[in-house]
Amino acid sequence: MIVGILLKNYFDVSVKNYPPTIQNGLENQAINAITELNYQFDINTFHDPEGFEFTYSANITDPDAQGWLNFDNKTRTFSGKPNNPICSEKNYTNIEVIAEDSCGHIISDFFDIQVTNEKPRINKNLINQRINSTGFQHGLILTTKQEHGTPPQSSCSETIAIKLTAIDDCNYQTEQFFDIIINKTNVTLSKELNDENYNVDELFSFSFDEDTFIDPREMGLTYSIKLSNGSETPDWIHFNSNDRTFFGTTEGCTDDIIIEIIAEDYCKVNASGEFHLQITNRKPQQSQHLKNQVCQESESFTLNFEQDLFIDPEQSEIDYEIGRSGNKQLPDWIKFDQESLSVSGVCEGDETSIDIDIIGYDDCRESGKASFNLKINLNEEESFSLFEGTMLYVSISIISLIVFSFLLLSVIFILKKKKKHNLRKNNNNKTITLEQYYKNKKNNQSFDRYTESEQEFDITSDSGL
């Protein structure tokens, strides 16, 4: 028989629940005094080793926070808008979040909420402003967002740097910069200047209108003058800039003077205009009449005239010269004495009528002309009768005939003597006619003898008749 023995032993099984831990700490929050808080902490902020879910709660100990801070344990979200006075800053500390697992183990963490009063932020950059330096009407405002103003009339071209400071009710501020650029406003010529015409040595005075030049600033213009080529005006041209008047007495000769007027404003901005001052020198005027002159051939003549034959309107000294109408040359025998103012000469019979000009020149070489005619009577030539003329003609004819006959006989004698010296016979003693001679001579043939009308010539190819 087998006998069995039963042995027993015991051990304890201990089931332990580990407490949860903080895996990711809570983050402190900072909000603006007028901003609503919306803070949801992460689901992994706390960790449970057994994987149990947590039940959350919040412990808000600060009485000021209790009035506005709310906690939704299902969404793990803190929300609310601070109700502390505007411009006050406050830190709400030690706000506790409690996580409890299903076994009643609890873990908690803390975070702070800082309520600040944030300074203003720049939402849009300011743009530089460009304006004219013209005087504005009273009450006219230039506006750019919050800034305004009117530049003074005396403002010239410049750039003004502006710092714009924005300050909130809590005395927090921020800054931004922009430029105000003041443009020059140009002076303009609104009217054309009138040309002026005067004679030499004439007193003149004239002015131009006040509104000839326009100044947008209405600060007043100052005026100056010069010649259009940049040089100074003549000393006899005077200008009063206060009443815009030119005055003086013209000098010189005929001229066209171009004067430039410059109008300048307070800011040294200018405009200019030009006009012509035409100066005319008048010609000398004849004050006396010249009488025509008559002289006999080979006899002298003289014409005297006074210094005041011509009067110069500008009262300058007159210089005299003589000439001939149509730019023809005067005969050499006609003389002019500048000192005695006389025209004289011994008349010659080449011409019977001569128009003589007396020309008076002033200091500017402007001239006047006075003319007179000189008539020349020719001397009478000796005459002879018709019979005497006929006899003279017959005598000349007889003499001419005798001379001609003598010359003709001399030529015949010389020719005959020359031909006899050149005669020689041909062996053939051939006789040809004169027509044959010229015909064969043309063909360069040689003949020795020609006989016709009982005249005999020896002919060779190298000699002529």
Tab-separated table of C-alpha atoms in Angstrom:
chain	number	residue	atom	x	y	z
A	1	MET	CA	0.000	0.000	0.000
A	2	ILE	CA	1.221	3.178	-1.036
A	3	VAL	CA	0.665	6.035	1.235
A	4	GLY	CA	0.737	9.560	-0.247
A	5	ILE	CA	1.782	12.682	1.513
A	6	LEU	CA	0.436	16.139	0.371
A	7	LEU	CA	2.629	19.057	0.936
A	8	LYS	CA	1.403	22.711	0.591
A	9	ASN	CA	3.146	26.017	0.338
A	10	TYR	CA	1.827	29.558	-0.171
A	11	PHE	CA	3.095	32.796	-1.809
A	12	ASP	CA	1.597	36.220	-2.087
A	13	VAL	CA	0.807	37.964	-5.372
A	14	SER	CA	1.030	41.701	-4.989
A	15	VAL	CA	-0.699	43.783	-7.707
A	16	LYS	CA	0.854	47.252	-7.723
A	17	ASN	CA	-0.454	50.359	-9.580
A	18	TYR	CA	2.349	52.756	-10.570
A	19	PRO	CA	1.578	56.433	-10.293
A	20	PRO	CA	1.500	58.577	-13.443
A	21	THR	CA	4.429	60.840	-14.336
A	22	ILE	CA	4.961	64.181	-16.113
A	23	GLN	CA	6.132	63.501	-19.640
A	24	ASN	CA	5.990	67.017	-21.186
A	25	GLY	CA	5.795	69.957	-18.848
A	26	LEU	CA	3.186	72.678	-19.205
A	27	GLU	CA	4.264	75.875	-21.022
A	28	ASN	CA	3.903	79.323	-19.522
A	29	GLN	CA	1.545	81.616	-21.431
A	30	ALA	CA	1.827	85.329	-22.305
A	31	ILE	CA	-1.079	87.302	-23.679
A	32	ASN	CA	-1.998	90.923	-24.336
A	33	ALA	CA	-4.314	92.608	-21.905
A	34	ILE	CA	-7.022	92.762	-24.516
A	35	THR	CA	-6.332	89.365	-26.051
A	36	GLU	CA	-8.391	86.304	-25.156
A	37	LEU	CA	-6.471	83.267	-23.876
A	38	ASN	CA	-6.913	79.932	-25.625
A	39	TYR	CA	-4.421	77.401	-24.298
A	40	GLN	CA	-4.821	73.631	-24.828
A	41	PHE	CA	-2.055	71.582	-23.261
A	42	ASP	CA	-0.805	68.442	-24.970
A	43	ILE	CA	-2.453	65.068	-24.275
A	44	ASN	CA	0.997	63.615	-23.629
A	45	THR	CA	1.759	66.103	-20.926
A	46	PHE	CA	1.213	63.318	-18.351
A	47	HIS	CA	2.023	59.591	-18.685
A	48	ASP	CA	0.298	56.637	-16.979
A	49	PRO	CA	2.397	53.383	-16.932
A	50	GLU	CA	-0.698	51.240	-17.085
A	51	GLY	CA	-2.129	53.286	-19.889
A	52	PHE	CA	-5.125	54.424	-17.930
A	53	GLU	CA	-6.892	57.577	-19.002
A	54	PHE	CA	-6.673	60.662	-16.900
A	55	THR	CA	-9.261	62.816	-15.410
A	56	TYR	CA	-8.156	66.445	-15.424
A	57	SER	CA	-8.924	69.291	-13.124
A	58	ALA	CA	-7.428	72.711	-12.506
A	59	ASN	CA	-6.615	74.491	-9.318
A	60	ILE	CA	-6.711	78.294	-9.804
A	61	THR	CA	-5.649	79.878	-6.594
A	62	ASP	CA	-5.339	83.516	-7.720
A	63	PRO	CA	-8.630	85.256	-7.026
A	64	ASP	CA	-8.127	87.672	-9.967
A	65	ALA	CA	-7.773	84.757	-12.354
A	66	GLN	CA	-10.790	82.951	-10.989
A	67	GLY	CA	-13.044	85.633	-12.390
A	68	TRP	CA	-12.059	85.181	-16.040
A	69	LEU	CA	-9.990	81.980	-16.450
A	70	ASN	CA	-11.976	78.892	-17.406
A	71	PHE	CA	-10.872	75.269	-17.809
A	72	ASP	CA	-12.517	72.592	-19.968
A	73	ASN	CA	-11.256	69.232	-18.631
A	74	LYS	CA	-12.526	67.319	-21.636
A	75	THR	CA	-10.570	69.353	-24.190
A	76	ARG	CA	-7.728	70.243	-21.775
A	77	THR	CA	-8.242	73.908	-22.690
A	78	PHE	CA	-7.840	77.078	-20.657
A	79	SER	CA	-9.705	80.097	-22.046
A	80	GLY	CA	-10.854	83.526	-21.100
A	81	LYS	CA	-10.060	87.232	-21.424
A	82	PRO	CA	-8.298	89.025	-18.605
A	83	ASN	CA	-10.460	91.556	-16.843
A	84	ASN	CA	-7.663	93.402	-15.143
A	85	PRO	CA	-7.533	97.183	-15.793
A	86	ILE	CA	-6.163	98.349	-19.152
A	87	CYS	CA	-2.480	99.233	-19.108
A	88	SER	CA	-1.862	97.086	-16.011
A	89	GLU	CA	0.417	94.090	-16.287
A	90	LYS	CA	-0.022	91.001	-14.127
A	91	ASN	CA	1.458	87.558	-13.784
A	92	TYR	CA	-0.909	84.773	-12.801
A	93	THR	CA	1.373	82.126	-11.298
A	94	ASN	CA	1.076	78.557	-10.125
A	95	ILE	CA	-1.985	77.584	-12.057
A	96	GLU	CA	-2.160	73.856	-11.307
A	97	VAL	CA	-3.334	71.126	-13.664
A	98	ILE	CA	-4.187	67.849	-11.878
A	99	ALA	CA	-4.293	64.500	-13.694
A	100	GLU	CA	-5.841	61.503	-11.879
A	101	ASP	CA	-5.819	57.926	-13.188
A	102	SER	CA	-8.511	55.346	-12.620
A	103	CYS	CA	-6.803	54.083	-9.490
A	104	GLY	CA	-6.882	57.444	-7.874
A	105	HIS	CA	-3.237	58.238	-8.424
A	106	ILE	CA	-2.714	61.918	-8.952
A	107	ILE	CA	-0.021	63.887	-10.732
A	108	SER	CA	0.016	67.665	-11.290
A	109	ASP	CA	2.025	70.390	-13.007
A	110	PHE	CA	2.019	74.189	-12.918
A	111	PHE	CA	2.237	77.025	-15.456
A	112	ASP	CA	2.029	80.813	-15.344
A	113	ILE	CA	-0.020	83.276	-17.366
A	114	GLN	CA	1.641	86.651	-17.985
A	115	VAL	CA	-0.716	89.414	-19.065
A	116	THR	CA	1.282	92.183	-20.831
A	117	ASN	CA	0.508	95.540	-22.440
A	118	GLU	CA	2.169	95.216	-25.900
A	119	LYS	CA	3.520	98.338	-27.658
A	120	PRO	CA	1.958	99.334	-30.999
A	121	ARG	CA	3.146	97.413	-34.044
A	122	ILE	CA	3.853	98.810	-37.552
A	123	ASN	CA	1.153	97.437	-39.753
A	124	LYS	CA	2.032	99.367	-42.962
A	125	ASN	CA	5.150	101.294	-43.889
A	126	LEU	CA	4.768	105.013	-44.459
A	127	ILE	CA	5.393	106.416	-47.976
A	128	ASN	CA	7.541	109.476	-48.621
A	129	GLN	CA	5.467	112.542	-49.481
A	130	ARG	CA	6.290	115.033	-52.304
A	131	ILE	CA	4.651	118.467	-52.290
A	132	ASN	CA	5.187	121.852	-53.940
A	133	SER	CA	6.550	124.791	-52.023
A	134	THR	CA	3.592	126.894	-53.112
A	135	GLY	CA	1.706	128.896	-50.540
A	136	PHE	CA	-1.601	127.131	-49.846
A	137	GLN	CA	-4.911	128.757	-49.201
A	138	HIS	CA	-5.736	129.282	-45.569
A	139	GLY	CA	-7.029	126.093	-43.955
A	140	LEU	CA	-5.812	123.757	-46.688
A	141	ILE	CA	-4.296	120.651	-45.115
A	142	LEU	CA	-1.953	118.037	-46.494
A	143	THR	CA	-2.826	114.722	-44.934
A	144	THR	CA	-0.955	111.464	-44.722
A	145	LYS	CA	-2.719	109.158	-42.242
A	146	GLN	CA	-2.286	110.883	-38.858
A	147	GLU	CA	0.100	113.703	-39.790
A	148	HIS	CA	-0.836	117.043	-41.373
A	149	GLY	CA	0.620	120.485	-42.042
A	150	THR	CA	1.233	123.264	-44.566
A	151	PRO	CA	4.765	124.223	-45.664
A	152	PRO	CA	5.482	127.961	-45.342
A	153	GLN	CA	5.611	130.065	-48.501
A	154	SER	CA	9.298	130.659	-47.916
A	155	SER	CA	10.092	126.945	-48.071
A	156	CYS	CA	12.442	126.139	-50.921
A	157	SER	CA	13.450	122.828	-52.336
A	158	GLU	CA	14.471	120.534	-49.479
A	159	THR	CA	13.879	117.155	-47.905
A	160	ILE	CA	12.514	116.972	-44.363
A	161	ALA	CA	12.939	113.712	-42.445
A	162	ILE	CA	9.895	113.005	-40.253
A	163	LYS	CA	9.761	110.596	-37.322
A	164	LEU	CA	6.232	109.433	-36.601
A	165	THR	CA	5.674	108.099	-33.074
A	166	ALA	CA	2.545	106.069	-32.252
A	167	ILE	CA	1.645	106.037	-28.519
A	168	ASP	CA	-1.206	103.968	-27.121
A	169	ASP	CA	-3.328	104.679	-24.043
A	170	CYS	CA	-0.898	102.784	-21.882
A	171	ASN	CA	1.972	105.036	-22.999
A	172	TYR	CA	3.524	102.273	-25.026
A	173	GLN	CA	4.933	103.583	-28.303
A	174	THR	CA	6.542	102.645	-31.588
A	175	GLU	CA	8.267	104.757	-34.290
A	176	GLN	CA	8.437	104.978	-38.074
A	177	PHE	CA	10.186	107.402	-40.454
A	178	PHE	CA	9.327	109.028	-43.797
A	179	ASP	CA	10.452	112.058	-45.854
A	180	ILE	CA	8.558	115.134	-46.946
A	181	ILE	CA	10.133	116.370	-50.186
A	182	ILE	CA	9.315	119.995	-51.007
A	183	ASN	CA	9.590	120.711	-54.715
A	184	LYS	CA	10.664	124.018	-56.166
A	185	THR	CA	7.835	125.874	-57.844
A	186	ASN	CA	9.011	127.543	-61.040
A	187	VAL	CA	8.603	131.183	-61.927
A	188	THR	CA	6.951	131.470	-65.351
A	189	LEU	CA	6.838	134.048	-68.154
A	190	SER	CA	3.152	134.798	-68.713
A	191	LYS	CA	3.379	137.615	-71.274
A	192	GLU	CA	5.540	138.269	-74.300
A	193	LEU	CA	7.799	141.303	-73.968
A	194	ASN	CA	7.235	144.069	-76.525
A	195	ASP	CA	10.064	145.184	-78.818
A	196	GLU	CA	11.076	148.861	-78.674
A	197	ASN	CA	12.242	151.169	-81.510
A	198	TYR	CA	14.132	154.455	-81.091
A	199	ASN	CA	16.389	156.742	-83.098
A	200	VAL	CA	20.018	157.413	-82.221
A	201	ASP	CA	20.420	160.172	-79.574
A	202	GLU	CA	16.767	159.837	-78.567
A	203	LEU	CA	15.593	159.867	-74.956
A	204	PHE	CA	13.604	156.738	-74.063
A	205	SER	CA	11.654	155.360	-71.120
A	206	PHE	CA	9.449	152.267	-70.968
A	207	SER	CA	8.495	149.502	-68.528
A	208	PHE	CA	6.953	146.033	-68.579
A	209	ASP	CA	3.837	144.870	-66.702
A	210	GLU	CA	4.015	143.525	-63.181
A	211	ASP	CA	2.252	140.304	-64.189
A	212	THR	CA	4.703	139.600	-67.026
A	213	PHE	CA	6.282	137.000	-64.726
A	214	ILE	CA	4.251	134.836	-62.315
A	215	ASP	CA	5.575	133.744	-58.908
A	216	PRO	CA	3.415	130.903	-57.487
A	217	ARG	CA	4.721	131.600	-53.970
A	218	GLU	CA	3.757	135.269	-54.210
A	219	MET	CA	6.882	136.165	-52.264
A	220	GLY	CA	7.921	138.890	-54.706
A	221	LEU	CA	10.385	138.806	-57.586
A	222	THR	CA	13.684	140.552	-58.131
A	223	TYR	CA	14.686	141.610	-61.648
A	224	SER	CA	17.992	141.930	-63.460
A	225	ILE	CA	19.009	142.445	-67.095
A	226	LYS	CA	21.798	141.452	-69.462
A	227	LEU	CA	22.326	141.048	-73.183
A	228	SER	CA	21.141	137.807	-74.734
A	229	ASN	CA	24.753	136.760	-75.380
A	230	GLY	CA	25.509	137.002	-71.655
A	231	SER	CA	27.472	140.265	-71.709
A	232	GLU	CA	26.644	143.449	-69.834
A	233	THR	CA	24.253	146.001	-71.300
A	234	PRO	CA	25.691	149.310	-72.643
A	235	ASP	CA	26.237	152.044	-70.061
A	236	TRP	CA	23.520	154.211	-71.572
A	237	ILE	CA	20.825	151.605	-70.853
A	238	HIS	CA	19.550	152.100	-67.299
A	239	PHE	CA	17.120	149.812	-65.477
A	240	ASN	CA	15.155	150.386	-62.275
A	241	SER	CA	14.245	146.930	-60.947
A	242	ASN	CA	11.774	148.324	-58.400
A	243	ASP	CA	9.344	149.709	-60.973
A	244	ARG	CA	10.630	147.595	-63.914
A	245	THR	CA	11.536	150.687	-65.989
A	246	PHE	CA	14.166	151.105	-68.708
A	247	PHE	CA	15.427	154.627	-69.445
A	248	GLY	CA	18.325	156.477	-71.034
A	249	THR	CA	19.467	158.150	-74.257
A	250	THR	CA	20.360	155.953	-77.206
A	251	GLU	CA	23.912	156.048	-78.503
A	252	GLY	CA	25.935	154.581	-81.345
A	253	CYS	CA	24.752	153.674	-84.821
A	254	THR	CA	21.946	151.528	-86.188
A	255	ASP	CA	21.805	148.412	-84.028
A	256	ASP	CA	19.501	145.641	-82.851
A	257	ILE	CA	20.129	145.071	-79.141
A	258	ILE	CA	18.566	141.935	-77.634
A	259	ILE	CA	17.982	142.395	-73.902
A	260	GLU	CA	17.187	139.526	-71.534
A	261	ILE	CA	15.133	140.163	-68.368
A	262	ILE	CA	15.633	137.685	-65.504
A	263	ALA	CA	12.961	137.382	-62.796
A	264	GLU	CA	14.105	135.517	-59.669
A	265	ASP	CA	12.078	134.436	-56.645
A	266	TYR	CA	12.952	133.943	-52.967
A	267	CYS	CA	14.339	130.458	-53.629
A	268	LYS	CA	16.625	131.630	-56.461
A	269	VAL	CA	14.346	130.022	-59.037
A	270	ASN	CA	14.158	132.206	-62.131
A	271	ALA	CA	12.583	132.672	-65.528
A	272	SER	CA	13.619	134.995	-68.326
A	273	GLY	CA	12.274	136.734	-71.403
A	274	GLU	CA	13.842	138.691	-74.267
A	275	PHE	CA	12.946	141.746	-76.314
A	276	HIS	CA	14.613	143.761	-79.093
A	277	LEU	CA	15.709	147.367	-78.626
A	278	GLN	CA	16.023	148.570	-82.225
A	279	ILE	CA	18.214	151.672	-82.652
A	280	THR	CA	17.967	153.515	-85.987
A	281	ASN	CA	20.521	156.036	-87.247
A	282	ARG	CA	18.812	158.472	-89.650
A	283	LYS	CA	20.467	159.429	-92.925
A	284	PRO	CA	21.866	162.943	-93.492
A	285	GLN	CA	19.239	165.204	-95.065
A	286	GLN	CA	19.983	167.549	-98.013
A	287	SER	CA	19.345	171.166	-97.044
A	288	GLN	CA	20.485	173.017	-100.198
A	289	HIS	CA	19.952	172.683	-103.930
A	290	LEU	CA	22.874	172.302	-106.358
A	291	LYS	CA	22.782	174.179	-109.656
A	292	ASN	CA	23.770	172.472	-112.890
A	293	GLN	CA	27.046	173.678	-114.388
A	294	VAL	CA	28.100	174.562	-117.982
A	295	CYS	CA	31.687	174.901	-119.194
A	296	GLN	CA	33.501	175.317	-122.505
A	297	GLU	CA	35.886	172.638	-123.672
A	298	SER	CA	39.451	173.357	-122.497
A	299	GLU	CA	38.167	175.875	-119.978
A	300	SER	CA	37.975	175.397	-116.210
A	301	PHE	CA	34.906	175.201	-114.000
A	302	THR	CA	34.408	175.318	-110.211
A	303	LEU	CA	31.410	174.441	-108.013
A	304	ASN	CA	31.570	175.407	-104.329
A	305	PHE	CA	29.054	174.209	-101.731
A	306	GLU	CA	28.584	174.806	-98.004
A	307	GLN	CA	29.330	172.378	-95.137
A	308	ASP	CA	25.625	172.333	-94.317
A	309	LEU	CA	24.684	170.981	-97.751
A	310	PHE	CA	23.621	167.982	-95.642
A	311	ILE	CA	22.282	168.151	-92.084
A	312	ASP	CA	22.671	165.097	-89.828
A	313	PRO	CA	19.602	164.531	-87.571
A	314	GLU	CA	21.980	163.185	-84.924
A	315	GLN	CA	24.159	166.329	-85.322
A	316	SER	CA	27.335	164.488	-86.237
A	317	GLU	CA	30.011	165.969	-88.542
A	318	ILE	CA	29.436	165.341	-92.267
A	319	ASP	CA	32.251	164.059	-94.474
A	320	TYR	CA	31.947	164.595	-98.228
A	321	GLU	CA	32.979	162.593	-101.266
A	322	ILE	CA	32.094	162.823	-104.970
A	323	GLY	CA	31.049	160.101	-107.354
A	324	ARG	CA	29.148	159.485	-110.525
A	325	SER	CA	25.650	158.160	-111.014
A	326	GLY	CA	25.407	154.496	-111.936
A	327	ASN	CA	28.753	153.710	-110.255
A	328	LYS	CA	30.595	155.008	-113.332
A	329	GLN	CA	34.108	156.363	-113.104
A	330	LEU	CA	34.525	160.125	-113.092
A	331	PRO	CA	37.030	161.568	-115.573
A	332	ASP	CA	40.447	162.187	-114.054
A	333	TRP	CA	40.247	165.891	-114.803
A	334	ILE	CA	37.362	166.348	-112.326
A	335	LYS	CA	38.847	167.055	-108.867
A	336	PHE	CA	37.354	167.424	-105.373
A	337	ASP	CA	38.899	169.475	-102.560
A	338	GLN	CA	37.671	168.223	-99.154
A	339	GLU	CA	38.863	171.310	-97.294
A	340	SER	CA	37.323	173.954	-99.535
A	341	LEU	CA	34.348	171.772	-100.508
A	342	SER	CA	34.809	172.523	-104.194
A	343	VAL	CA	34.439	170.468	-107.366
A	344	SER	CA	36.624	171.760	-110.224
A	345	GLY	CA	38.571	170.855	-113.348
A	346	VAL	CA	39.546	171.780	-116.897
A	347	CYS	CA	36.804	170.472	-119.151
A	348	GLU	CA	37.689	167.975	-121.835
A	349	GLY	CA	35.615	167.118	-124.863
A	350	ASP	CA	35.384	163.341	-124.481
A	351	GLU	CA	31.878	163.704	-123.048
A	352	THR	CA	29.362	166.493	-123.291
A	353	SER	CA	27.222	165.689	-120.207
A	354	ILE	CA	28.334	164.289	-116.837
A	355	ASP	CA	26.101	163.701	-113.782
A	356	ILE	CA	28.161	164.276	-110.619
A	357	ASP	CA	27.058	163.103	-107.120
A	358	ILE	CA	28.114	164.812	-103.902
A	359	ILE	CA	27.773	162.260	-101.087
A	360	GLY	CA	27.616	163.253	-97.414
A	361	TYR	CA	28.488	160.657	-94.717
A	362	ASP	CA	27.761	160.873	-90.998
A	363	ASP	CA	29.727	159.172	-88.196
A	364	CYS	CA	27.885	155.886	-88.832
A	365	ARG	CA	28.593	156.008	-92.580
A	366	GLU	CA	24.938	156.616	-93.326
A	367	SER	CA	24.833	158.792	-96.435
A	368	GLY	CA	22.792	161.293	-98.376
A	369	LYS	CA	23.338	162.182	-102.047
A	370	ALA	CA	22.958	165.440	-103.992
A	371	SER	CA	23.546	165.597	-107.765
A	372	PHE	CA	24.240	168.199	-110.422
A	373	ASN	CA	24.891	168.020	-114.169
A	374	LEU	CA	28.008	169.326	-115.872
A	375	LYS	CA	27.402	170.218	-119.539
A	376	ILE	CA	30.470	170.617	-121.766
A	377	ASN	CA	30.302	172.724	-124.941
A	378	LEU	CA	32.748	171.520	-127.589
A	379	ASN	CA	34.954	173.953	-129.556
A	380	GLU	CA	34.084	174.553	-133.349
A	381	GLU	CA	36.328	172.748	-135.957
A	382	GLU	CA	37.674	174.532	-139.248
A	383	SER	CA	35.630	173.758	-142.450
A	384	PHE	CA	36.612	173.856	-146.259
A	385	SER	CA	34.667	174.168	-149.555
A	386	LEU	CA	33.377	171.365	-151.732
A	387	PHE	CA	35.798	172.313	-154.496
A	388	GLU	CA	38.729	172.195	-152.096
A	389	GLY	CA	37.589	168.832	-150.888
A	390	THR	CA	37.213	167.477	-154.404
A	391	MET	CA	40.658	168.679	-155.423
A	392	LEU	CA	42.149	167.135	-152.276
A	393	TYR	CA	40.466	163.842	-153.106
A	394	VAL	CA	41.748	163.885	-156.727
A	395	SER	CA	45.263	164.707	-155.588
A	396	ILE	CA	45.293	161.853	-153.141
A	397	SER	CA	43.941	159.463	-155.799
A	398	ILE	CA	46.669	160.411	-158.362
A	399	ILE	CA	49.414	159.993	-155.811
A	400	SER	CA	47.999	156.628	-154.775
A	401	LEU	CA	47.858	155.441	-158.418
A	402	ILE	CA	51.474	156.435	-159.058
A	403	VAL	CA	52.647	154.646	-155.936
A	404	PHE	CA	50.649	151.546	-156.822
A	405	SER	CA	52.006	151.420	-160.418
A	406	PHE	CA	55.541	151.759	-159.168
A	407	LEU	CA	55.080	148.951	-156.701
A	408	LEU	CA	53.476	146.685	-159.343
A	409	LEU	CA	56.327	147.165	-161.817
A	410	SER	CA	58.828	146.476	-159.082
A	411	VAL	CA	57.161	143.184	-158.259
A	412	ILE	CA	57.020	142.072	-161.941
A	413	PHE	CA	60.663	142.908	-162.401
A	414	ILE	CA	61.696	140.936	-159.361
A	415	LEU	CA	59.632	137.911	-160.387
A	416	LYS	CA	60.979	137.785	-163.947
A	417	LYS	CA	64.502	138.077	-162.714
A	418	LYS	CA	63.922	135.261	-160.277
A	419	LYS	CA	62.377	132.927	-162.933
A	420	LYS	CA	65.180	133.450	-165.448
A	421	HIS	CA	67.695	132.553	-162.823
A	422	ASN	CA	65.894	129.193	-162.337
A	423	LEU	CA	65.455	128.211	-166.086
A	424	ARG	CA	66.973	124.962	-167.297
A	425	LYS	CA	66.230	122.728	-170.260
A	426	ASN	CA	64.860	119.292	-170.227
A	427	ASN	CA	66.439	116.659	-172.408
A	428	ASN	CA	63.087	115.916	-173.950
A	429	ASN	CA	62.287	119.593	-174.516
A	430	LYS	CA	58.617	118.734	-173.800
A	431	THR	CA	55.954	121.389	-174.062
A	432	ILE	CA	52.792	121.255	-171.864
A	433	THR	CA	49.771	123.445	-171.340
A	434	LEU	CA	49.180	125.404	-168.133
A	435	GLU	CA	46.221	123.120	-167.265
A	436	GLN	CA	48.464	120.063	-167.649
A	437	TYR	CA	51.059	121.688	-165.506
A	438	TYR	CA	48.747	122.173	-162.513
A	439	LYS	CA	47.180	118.752	-162.978
A	440	ASN	CA	50.550	116.995	-163.039
A	441	LYS	CA	51.932	119.173	-160.300
A	442	LYS	CA	49.115	117.893	-158.095
A	443	ASN	CA	50.336	114.344	-158.873
A	444	ASN	CA	53.887	115.394	-158.029
A	445	GLN	CA	55.203	114.871	-161.595
A	446	SER	CA	58.085	116.840	-162.954
A	447	PHE	CA	58.031	118.936	-166.161
A	448	ASP	CA	60.832	120.934	-167.545
A	449	ARG	CA	59.225	123.280	-170.001
A	450	TYR	CA	55.934	125.066	-170.729
A	451	THR	CA	55.179	127.154	-173.826
A	452	GLU	CA	51.986	129.151	-174.383
A	453	SER	CA	51.146	132.451	-176.119
A	454	GLU	CA	54.787	132.905	-177.065
A	455	GLN	CA	55.780	132.973	-173.386
A	456	GLU	CA	58.315	130.440	-172.320
A	457	PHE	CA	58.928	129.115	-168.820
A	458	ASP	CA	61.199	126.356	-167.606
A	459	ILE	CA	59.370	124.377	-164.952
A	460	THR	CA	60.562	121.863	-162.414
A	461	SER	CA	58.675	120.006	-159.738
A	462	ASP	CA	60.454	121.855	-156.956
A	463	SER	CA	59.628	125.351	-158.209
A	464	GLY	CA	56.383	127.189	-158.848
A	465	LEU	CA	55.236	129.934	-161.122
